[in-house]
Coordinates of C-alpha atoms in Angstrom, one line a residue:
M1 CA -82.9 54.2 -83.3
S2 CA -85.8 56.3 -81.9
A3 CA -85.3 58.7 -79.0
E4 CA -86.8 57.7 -75.7
P5 CA -89.8 59.8 -74.6
P6 CA -89.1 62.3 -71.9
L7 CA -89.5 61.1 -68.3
R8 CA -92.7 62.2 -66.5
L9 CA -91.6 64.3 -63.5
L10 CA -93.7 65.6 -60.7
L11 CA -92.6 68.9 -59.1
V12 CA -94.0 69.4 -55.6
E13 CA -93.6 72.9 -54.3
D14 CA -95.9 75.1 -52.2
E15 CA -94.4 78.5 -53.1
P16 CA -96.0 79.6 -56.4
T17 CA -93.1 81.6 -57.8
Q18 CA -90.5 78.9 -57.0
L19 CA -92.9 76.4 -58.6
L20 CA -93.1 78.3 -61.9
L21 CA -89.4 79.0 -62.1
T22 CA -88.4 75.4 -61.4
Q23 CA -91.1 74.0 -63.7
R24 CA -89.8 76.1 -66.5
L25 CA -86.2 75.0 -65.8
L26 CA -87.3 71.3 -65.8
R27 CA -89.2 71.6 -69.0
R28 CA -86.1 73.2 -70.7
A29 CA -84.1 70.3 -69.4
G30 CA -86.4 67.9 -71.4
Y31 CA -88.8 66.6 -68.7
A32 CA -92.6 66.3 -69.0
V33 CA -93.5 68.2 -65.9
E34 CA -96.6 67.9 -63.7
T35 CA -97.0 70.0 -60.6
A36 CA -98.5 69.7 -57.2
S37 CA -98.6 72.3 -54.4
N38 CA -98.8 69.8 -51.5
G39 CA -98.1 66.2 -50.4
E40 CA -101.7 65.0 -50.7
E41 CA -102.1 66.3 -54.2
A42 CA -98.7 64.7 -55.1
L43 CA -99.8 61.3 -53.8
E44 CA -103.0 61.5 -55.9
K45 CA -101.0 62.2 -59.0
I46 CA -98.4 59.5 -58.1
S47 CA -101.2 56.9 -57.7
S48 CA -101.9 57.2 -61.4
G49 CA -98.7 55.3 -62.1
R50 CA -97.6 57.7 -64.8
I51 CA -95.0 59.6 -62.7
Q52 CA -91.4 58.4 -62.9
M53 CA -89.5 61.0 -60.9
I54 CA -90.4 63.4 -58.1
V55 CA -88.7 66.6 -57.2
T56 CA -90.2 67.7 -53.8
D57 CA -89.6 70.5 -51.4
W58 CA -88.9 69.4 -47.8
D59 CA -90.8 72.2 -46.0
M60 CA -94.5 72.3 -47.0
P61 CA -97.7 72.9 -45.0
G62 CA -99.5 69.7 -44.1
M63 CA -97.5 66.8 -45.4
D64 CA -93.8 67.7 -45.7
G65 CA -91.4 66.2 -48.3
V66 CA -90.0 63.6 -45.9
T67 CA -93.4 62.3 -45.1
L68 CA -94.2 62.2 -48.8
C69 CA -91.0 60.2 -49.4
R70 CA -92.1 57.6 -46.7
R71 CA -95.6 57.4 -48.2
V72 CA -94.2 56.9 -51.7
R73 CA -92.0 54.1 -50.5
E74 CA -94.9 52.4 -48.7
A75 CA -97.1 52.5 -51.9
R76 CA -97.3 49.6 -54.3
L77 CA -96.3 51.4 -57.5
P78 CA -95.9 49.7 -60.9
G79 CA -92.3 50.9 -61.3
Y80 CA -89.5 52.6 -59.4
L81 CA -90.1 56.2 -58.5
Y82 CA -86.9 58.3 -58.2
V83 CA -87.2 61.0 -55.5
L84 CA -85.1 64.1 -55.3
L85 CA -85.6 66.2 -52.1
L86 CA -85.1 70.0 -52.2
T87 CA -84.1 71.3 -48.8
G88 CA -82.9 74.4 -47.0
H89 CA -81.8 72.1 -44.1
G90 CA -78.1 72.0 -44.0
S91 CA -77.2 69.6 -41.2
T92 CA -76.0 66.2 -41.9
E93 CA -78.6 64.8 -39.5
S94 CA -81.4 66.4 -41.6
L95 CA -80.0 65.0 -44.8
V96 CA -79.7 61.5 -43.3
T97 CA -83.4 61.8 -42.2
G98 CA -84.4 62.6 -45.7
L99 CA -82.4 59.8 -47.3
E100 CA -83.7 57.3 -44.7
A101 CA -87.2 58.4 -45.4
G102 CA -86.8 57.2 -49.0
A103 CA -85.3 60.1 -51.0
D104 CA -82.8 58.9 -53.5
D105 CA -80.9 62.2 -53.5
Y106 CA -81.2 65.7 -52.3
I107 CA -80.2 69.2 -53.4
R108 CA -79.8 72.2 -51.1
K109 CA -81.7 75.5 -51.7
P110 CA -81.2 77.9 -53.2
L111 CA -81.1 75.7 -56.3
N112 CA -78.1 75.6 -58.6
E113 CA -79.6 74.9 -62.0
A114 CA -76.6 72.9 -63.3
E115 CA -76.5 70.8 -60.2
L116 CA -80.2 70.1 -60.3
V117 CA -80.1 69.0 -64.0
A118 CA -77.0 66.8 -63.3
R119 CA -78.6 65.1 -60.3
L120 CA -81.8 64.5 -62.3
K121 CA -79.7 63.0 -65.2
A122 CA -78.2 60.6 -62.7
G123 CA -81.7 59.7 -61.5
Q124 CA -82.9 59.3 -65.0
R125 CA -80.2 56.6 -65.5
V126 CA -81.6 54.7 -62.5
V127 CA -85.2 55.0 -63.7
R128 CA -84.3 53.8 -67.3
L129 CA -82.2 50.9 -65.8
E130 CA -85.1 49.8 -63.7
Q131 CA -87.5 50.0 -66.7
S132 CA -85.0 47.9 -68.7
L133 CA -84.8 45.3 -65.9
R134 CA -88.5 45.1 -65.5
E135 CA -89.0 44.6 -69.3
A136 CA -86.3 41.9 -69.3
N137 CA -88.0 40.1 -66.4
D138 CA -91.3 40.2 -68.2
K139 CA -89.7 38.6 -71.3
I140 CA -88.2 35.9 -69.1
Q141 CA -91.4 35.3 -67.2
Q142 CA -93.6 34.8 -70.3
P143 CA -91.9 31.7 -71.7
S144 CA -91.8 30.2 -68.2
I145 CA -95.6 30.2 -68.0
T146 CA -96.6 29.4 -71.5
D147 CA -96.5 26.3 -73.6
P148 CA -94.1 26.8 -76.6
L149 CA -96.1 24.6 -78.9
V150 CA -99.5 26.2 -78.6
G151 CA -98.9 29.4 -76.7
T152 CA -101.4 28.6 -74.0
Y153 CA -100.6 28.9 -70.3
N154 CA -98.9 25.9 -68.8
R155 CA -99.0 24.0 -65.5
R156 CA -96.7 26.4 -63.8
Y157 CA -99.1 29.2 -64.5
L158 CA -102.0 27.1 -63.2
N159 CA -100.1 26.3 -60.0
D160 CA -99.6 30.1 -59.4
Q161 CA -103.0 31.3 -60.5
L162 CA -105.2 28.6 -59.0
I163 CA -104.4 29.6 -55.5
H164 CA -105.5 33.2 -56.2
E165 CA -108.6 32.1 -58.1
V166 CA -109.7 29.8 -55.2
E167 CA -109.2 32.7 -52.7
H168 CA -111.1 35.1 -55.0
A169 CA -114.0 32.6 -55.4
R170 CA -114.1 32.0 -51.6
R171 CA -113.9 35.7 -50.8
Y172 CA -116.8 36.6 -53.1
A173 CA -118.8 33.4 -52.6
R174 CA -118.6 32.6 -56.3
P175 CA -118.4 29.2 -57.9
L176 CA -115.2 28.1 -59.5
A177 CA -114.7 25.3 -62.0
A178 CA -111.6 23.8 -63.5
V179 CA -111.4 21.7 -66.7
M180 CA -108.6 19.4 -67.5
A181 CA -108.2 17.8 -70.9
D182 CA -105.8 15.2 -72.2
L183 CA -105.5 15.3 -75.9
D184 CA -104.1 12.1 -77.4
F185 CA -101.8 12.4 -80.3
F186 CA -102.0 16.2 -80.1
K187 CA -98.6 16.8 -81.8
K188 CA -99.9 14.9 -84.9

């Protein structure tokens, strides 16, 4: 059984020293770490679809961590993105605000290394489970839209795709053709 590849984690931190120390810690913990120093840069890296987890500071100039969480949850990403919010805010009200904005978990600063790694391992289980469910759904979907005899798409696929193709042809003023064939004695 092969080991799973390390999760791709984005660390968003505006303070350079804290960024380097946390990046080093996360790499030692086995994550493939990319960094961003602000929310806009983070969104750009997230849009690539390669990132699986985010560790973001709450207080940053420009876009703060809570706004970043909201923007991540509004985005149409290919998979689930686990978000851990780093905060110096200690009130329950602040933590509720962060969680309601879309953070999956939080950790208070100053960071406790063991706690950070433990919370990320919990997040890793969520990400791996979501990946597993997505793969299982893909395996279930494929037989439902293909003909088992010849492996071509079936009528169910046509019903789903034809609507999109008609809309696409209409939007771009392009012609659309459909061919239907009935093959007698095909199984012979």
